[in-house]
Amino acid sequence: MTLEELRASFADENHPANKNPDRLDFFRELCQESRRIEMELNSAYHTPEQIVEIMSRLTHRAVDPTFRLFPPFTADFGKNIVFGKNVFVNAGCRFQDQGGITIGDGVLIGHNVVLATATHDLAPSKSRKLHYKPIVIGDNAWIGSNAVILQGVTVGEWAVVAAGAVVTRDVEPYTVVGGVPAKFIRRVDNDTEDGSPVDYTAGHI
């Protein structure tokens, strides 16, 4: 079994890879690899450049040099996350990424944010069964501290998720949402419509 087949199996419950007898062992092996890499990340000081290298190993993808993250950070799987350019992830975030997490360019993620792509079956006899749907965070969105974004949610570009919100459905571009469950609060004025560039170096730590 390949990593690409395993990723595909989370996206489609009928994917042939789900019947592969080696699937569970391969998945567990990759999860243990993630634990080791996360312990390395979270147990010592690393330069920003070293963190980019560690996160590239964790995700099995090239992470852009503009990426910034403050540890600690944990991911259940670690191999189904895609980071764009100029992304900042603050300390304490937890990603349950089996279903796939895509984070666009310029995204800001506050302290202790949870992105959860999995949910359990409600039927008592099937409560151990997991179902997966991807999370997509559009370019330049801002996710406030302690927010929780649940499976299947797309957050539109330049949207703002208020601190402590629990997001259960899609967030339209250029909107602010907050609360439990998250609801529309207001629109975001687009001051880039005149072609003004976004300064990604401002506040870049």
mmCIF file of C-alpha atoms in Angstrom:
data_model
loop_
_atom_site.group_PDB
_atom_site.id
_atom_site.type_symbol
_atom_site.label_atom_id
_atom_site.label_comp_id
_atom_site.label_asym_id
_atom_site.label_seq_id
_atom_site.Cartn_x
_atom_site.Cartn_y
_atom_site.Cartn_z
ATOM 1 C CA MET A 1 0.000 0.000 0.000
ATOM 2 C CA THR A 2 1.183 3.526 -0.798
ATOM 3 C CA LEU A 3 0.629 6.755 1.104
ATOM 4 C CA GLU A 4 -1.470 8.097 -1.777
ATOM 5 C CA GLU A 5 -3.738 5.040 -1.602
ATOM 6 C CA LEU A 6 -4.115 5.493 2.139
ATOM 7 C CA ARG A 7 -5.009 9.167 1.739
ATOM 8 C CA ALA A 8 -7.572 8.223 -0.918
ATOM 9 C CA SER A 9 -9.101 5.587 1.360
ATOM 10 C CA PHE A 10 -10.017 8.249 3.918
ATOM 11 C CA ALA A 11 -11.747 10.318 1.236
ATOM 12 C CA ASP A 12 -13.834 7.412 -0.104
ATOM 13 C CA GLU A 13 -15.206 4.682 2.180
ATOM 14 C CA ASN A 14 -15.668 2.477 -0.918
ATOM 15 C CA HIS A 15 -12.068 2.866 -2.069
ATOM 16 C CA PRO A 16 -10.436 -0.538 -2.744
ATOM 17 C CA ALA A 17 -7.599 0.323 -0.364
ATOM 18 C CA ASN A 18 -10.022 0.027 2.559
ATOM 19 C CA LYS A 19 -10.106 -3.732 1.925
ATOM 20 C CA ASN A 20 -6.331 -4.073 1.895
ATOM 21 C CA PRO A 21 -5.348 -6.244 4.902
ATOM 22 C CA ASP A 22 -2.169 -4.193 5.352
ATOM 23 C CA ARG A 23 -4.010 -0.870 5.561
ATOM 24 C CA LEU A 24 -4.429 -0.654 9.334
ATOM 25 C CA ASP A 25 -0.840 -1.656 10.092
ATOM 26 C CA PHE A 26 0.471 0.851 7.537
ATOM 27 C CA PHE A 27 -1.720 3.597 9.013
ATOM 28 C CA ARG A 28 -0.555 2.830 12.553
ATOM 29 C CA GLU A 29 3.070 2.818 11.426
ATOM 30 C CA LEU A 30 2.692 6.286 9.898
ATOM 31 C CA CYS A 31 0.907 7.570 13.014
ATOM 32 C CA GLN A 32 3.803 6.378 15.175
ATOM 33 C CA GLU A 33 6.217 8.119 12.822
ATOM 34 C CA SER A 34 4.194 11.291 13.364
ATOM 35 C CA ARG A 35 4.438 10.883 17.158
ATOM 36 C CA ARG A 36 8.223 10.679 16.918
ATOM 37 C CA ILE A 37 8.478 13.741 14.681
ATOM 38 C CA GLU A 38 6.105 15.734 16.893
ATOM 39 C CA MET A 39 8.128 14.838 19.991
ATOM 40 C CA GLU A 40 11.201 16.164 18.198
ATOM 41 C CA LEU A 41 9.346 19.354 17.257
ATOM 42 C CA ASN A 42 7.840 19.980 20.683
ATOM 43 C CA SER A 43 10.671 19.018 23.031
ATOM 44 C CA ALA A 44 13.453 21.416 21.995
ATOM 45 C CA TYR A 45 14.100 24.819 20.435
ATOM 46 C CA HIS A 46 14.210 24.970 16.638
ATOM 47 C CA THR A 47 14.858 27.843 14.263
ATOM 48 C CA PRO A 48 12.092 28.789 11.814
ATOM 49 C CA GLU A 49 14.050 27.061 9.064
ATOM 50 C CA GLN A 50 14.346 23.885 11.113
ATOM 51 C CA ILE A 51 10.605 23.927 11.814
ATOM 52 C CA VAL A 52 9.909 24.112 8.071
ATOM 53 C CA GLU A 53 12.128 21.057 7.576
ATOM 54 C CA ILE A 54 10.467 19.145 10.424
ATOM 55 C CA MET A 55 6.977 19.947 9.134
ATOM 56 C CA SER A 56 8.001 18.790 5.655
ATOM 57 C CA ARG A 57 8.984 15.445 7.154
ATOM 58 C CA LEU A 58 5.772 15.272 9.159
ATOM 59 C CA THR A 59 3.491 15.959 6.188
ATOM 60 C CA HIS A 60 5.586 14.126 3.559
ATOM 61 C CA ARG A 61 5.248 17.279 1.472
ATOM 62 C CA ALA A 62 7.491 20.270 0.807
ATOM 63 C CA VAL A 63 6.466 23.082 3.173
ATOM 64 C CA ASP A 64 7.137 26.583 1.843
ATOM 65 C CA PRO A 65 10.012 28.518 3.482
ATOM 66 C CA THR A 66 7.571 31.305 4.413
ATOM 67 C CA PHE A 67 5.661 28.944 6.738
ATOM 68 C CA ARG A 68 5.813 29.788 10.449
ATOM 69 C CA LEU A 69 4.661 27.722 13.421
ATOM 70 C CA PHE A 70 5.011 28.104 17.189
ATOM 71 C CA PRO A 71 5.134 24.728 18.955
ATOM 72 C CA PRO A 72 3.660 22.748 20.507
ATOM 73 C CA PHE A 73 1.730 21.256 17.608
ATOM 74 C CA THR A 74 0.157 17.842 17.133
ATOM 75 C CA ALA A 75 -1.538 16.030 14.272
ATOM 76 C CA ASP A 76 -3.237 12.639 14.502
ATOM 77 C CA PHE A 77 -1.873 11.441 11.166
ATOM 78 C CA GLY A 78 0.229 14.314 9.873
ATOM 79 C CA LYS A 79 0.344 13.049 6.301
ATOM 80 C CA ASN A 80 -2.837 14.658 4.951
ATOM 81 C CA ILE A 81 -2.104 18.355 5.515
ATOM 82 C CA VAL A 82 -1.275 20.871 2.784
ATOM 83 C CA PHE A 83 0.085 24.291 3.797
ATOM 84 C CA GLY A 84 0.158 27.275 1.448
ATOM 85 C CA LYS A 85 2.631 30.157 1.504
ATOM 86 C CA ASN A 86 2.881 32.741 4.308
ATOM 87 C CA VAL A 87 0.879 30.579 6.724
ATOM 88 C CA PHE A 88 1.221 31.204 10.471
ATOM 89 C CA VAL A 89 0.128 28.616 13.053
ATOM 90 C CA ASN A 90 0.268 29.681 16.700
ATOM 91 C CA ALA A 91 1.041 27.469 19.695
ATOM 92 C CA GLY A 92 -1.108 24.585 20.890
ATOM 93 C CA CYS A 93 -2.946 23.700 17.676
ATOM 94 C CA ARG A 94 -4.246 20.177 17.080
ATOM 95 C CA PHE A 95 -5.081 18.832 13.632
ATOM 96 C CA GLN A 96 -7.066 15.618 13.129
ATOM 97 C CA ASP A 97 -6.098 15.371 9.499
ATOM 98 C CA GLN A 98 -7.017 11.899 8.251
ATOM 99 C CA GLY A 99 -9.803 13.343 6.089
ATOM 100 C CA GLY A 100 -7.513 15.981 4.596
ATOM 101 C CA ILE A 101 -6.728 19.558 5.638
ATOM 102 C CA THR A 102 -5.861 22.197 3.033
ATOM 103 C CA ILE A 103 -4.690 25.594 4.291
ATOM 104 C CA GLY A 104 -4.389 28.350 1.708
ATOM 105 C CA ASP A 105 -1.863 31.143 1.311
ATOM 106 C CA GLY A 106 -1.673 33.826 3.983
ATOM 107 C CA VAL A 107 -3.808 31.992 6.552
ATOM 108 C CA LEU A 108 -3.453 32.963 10.227
ATOM 109 C CA ILE A 109 -4.331 30.345 12.853
ATOM 110 C CA GLY A 110 -4.514 31.368 16.524
ATOM 111 C CA HIS A 111 -3.621 29.528 19.715
ATOM 112 C CA ASN A 112 -5.191 26.138 20.478
ATOM 113 C CA VAL A 113 -7.223 25.817 17.285
ATOM 114 C CA VAL A 114 -8.649 22.349 16.582
ATOM 115 C CA LEU A 115 -9.299 21.136 13.019
ATOM 116 C CA ALA A 116 -11.209 17.834 13.157
ATOM 117 C CA THR A 117 -11.884 15.931 9.926
ATOM 118 C CA ALA A 118 -13.370 12.837 11.609
ATOM 119 C CA THR A 119 -16.582 12.011 13.434
ATOM 120 C CA HIS A 120 -18.002 8.853 14.994
ATOM 121 C CA ASP A 121 -21.164 7.034 13.940
ATOM 122 C CA LEU A 122 -24.085 7.923 16.223
ATOM 123 C CA ALA A 123 -25.580 4.422 16.293
ATOM 124 C CA PRO A 124 -24.418 2.722 19.522
ATOM 125 C CA SER A 125 -23.522 -0.509 17.728
ATOM 126 C CA LYS A 126 -21.345 1.435 15.266
ATOM 127 C CA SER A 127 -19.982 4.126 17.570
ATOM 128 C CA ARG A 128 -16.370 3.087 16.933
ATOM 129 C CA LYS A 129 -16.820 3.665 13.197
ATOM 130 C CA LEU A 130 -15.174 6.838 11.926
ATOM 131 C CA HIS A 131 -16.296 8.964 8.979
ATOM 132 C CA TYR A 132 -14.013 11.508 7.325
ATOM 133 C CA LYS A 133 -14.555 14.718 5.380
ATOM 134 C CA PRO A 134 -11.946 17.329 4.405
ATOM 135 C CA ILE A 135 -11.461 20.806 5.833
ATOM 136 C CA VAL A 136 -10.421 23.639 3.504
ATOM 137 C CA ILE A 137 -9.305 27.055 4.743
ATOM 138 C CA GLY A 138 -9.188 29.620 1.955
ATOM 139 C CA ASP A 139 -6.476 32.156 1.259
ATOM 140 C CA ASN A 140 -5.904 34.828 3.911
ATOM 141 C CA ALA A 141 -8.550 33.542 6.310
ATOM 142 C CA TRP A 142 -8.004 34.179 10.029
ATOM 143 C CA ILE A 143 -8.940 31.538 12.585
ATOM 144 C CA GLY A 144 -9.133 32.934 16.137
ATOM 145 C CA SER A 145 -7.767 31.264 19.251
ATOM 146 C CA ASN A 146 -9.582 28.210 20.634
ATOM 147 C CA ALA A 147 -11.815 27.891 17.581
ATOM 148 C CA VAL A 148 -12.918 24.411 16.521
ATOM 149 C CA ILE A 149 -13.578 23.652 12.852
ATOM 150 C CA LEU A 150 -15.392 20.402 12.188
ATOM 151 C CA GLN A 151 -15.296 17.976 9.293
ATOM 152 C CA GLY A 152 -16.462 18.976 5.840
ATOM 153 C CA VAL A 153 -16.173 22.725 6.453
ATOM 154 C CA THR A 154 -14.760 25.183 3.934
ATOM 155 C CA VAL A 155 -13.740 28.603 5.249
ATOM 156 C CA GLY A 156 -13.743 31.156 2.437
ATOM 157 C CA GLU A 157 -10.961 33.572 1.564
ATOM 158 C CA TRP A 158 -10.465 36.530 3.914
ATOM 159 C CA ALA A 159 -13.072 35.115 6.299
ATOM 160 C CA VAL A 160 -12.611 35.542 10.060
ATOM 161 C CA VAL A 161 -13.584 32.881 12.598
ATOM 162 C CA ALA A 162 -13.915 34.497 16.024
ATOM 163 C CA ALA A 163 -12.093 33.124 19.051
ATOM 164 C CA GLY A 164 -13.866 30.182 20.667
ATOM 165 C CA ALA A 165 -16.221 29.551 17.747
ATOM 166 C CA VAL A 166 -17.349 26.053 16.815
ATOM 167 C CA VAL A 167 -17.734 25.955 13.037
ATOM 168 C CA THR A 168 -20.091 23.261 11.768
ATOM 169 C CA ARG A 169 -20.797 24.540 8.240
ATOM 170 C CA ASP A 170 -19.142 26.522 5.479
ATOM 171 C CA VAL A 171 -18.063 30.118 6.054
ATOM 172 C CA GLU A 172 -18.589 32.521 3.160
ATOM 173 C CA PRO A 173 -15.632 34.581 1.907
ATOM 174 C CA TYR A 174 -15.230 38.046 3.464
ATOM 175 C CA THR A 175 -17.428 37.281 6.467
ATOM 176 C CA VAL A 176 -16.951 37.121 10.239
ATOM 177 C CA VAL A 177 -18.545 34.243 12.151
ATOM 178 C CA GLY A 178 -18.591 33.450 15.854
ATOM 179 C CA GLY A 179 -20.391 31.562 18.595
ATOM 180 C CA VAL A 180 -21.400 27.971 19.291
ATOM 181 C CA PRO A 181 -22.384 26.928 16.726
ATOM 182 C CA ALA A 182 -20.782 29.674 14.647
ATOM 183 C CA LYS A 183 -23.134 32.147 12.976
ATOM 184 C CA PHE A 184 -22.726 35.130 10.669
ATOM 185 C CA ILE A 185 -21.757 38.358 12.462
ATOM 186 C CA ARG A 186 -20.765 40.824 9.748
ATOM 187 C CA ARG A 187 -19.038 41.228 6.406
ATOM 188 C CA VAL A 188 -15.371 42.100 5.939
ATOM 189 C CA ASP A 189 -14.702 45.195 3.830
ATOM 190 C CA ASN A 190 -12.400 44.247 0.954
ATOM 191 C CA ASP A 191 -9.761 46.975 0.891
ATOM 192 C CA THR A 192 -7.701 45.085 -1.716
ATOM 193 C CA GLU A 193 -10.235 45.535 -4.528
ATOM 194 C CA ASP A 194 -8.242 48.492 -5.868
ATOM 195 C CA GLY A 195 -5.287 46.199 -6.444
ATOM 196 C CA SER A 196 -3.392 47.175 -3.300
ATOM 197 C CA PRO A 197 -0.920 44.405 -2.456
ATOM 198 C CA VAL A 198 -1.053 42.489 0.807
ATOM 199 C CA ASP A 199 2.017 43.020 3.007
ATOM 200 C CA TYR A 200 2.762 39.534 4.302
ATOM 201 C CA THR A 201 5.870 40.773 6.126
ATOM 202 C CA ALA A 202 3.878 42.948 8.539
ATOM 203 C CA GLY A 203 3.871 41.272 11.929
ATOM 204 C CA HIS A 204 5.753 38.283 10.507
ATOM 205 C CA ILE A 205 7.655 36.756 13.414
#
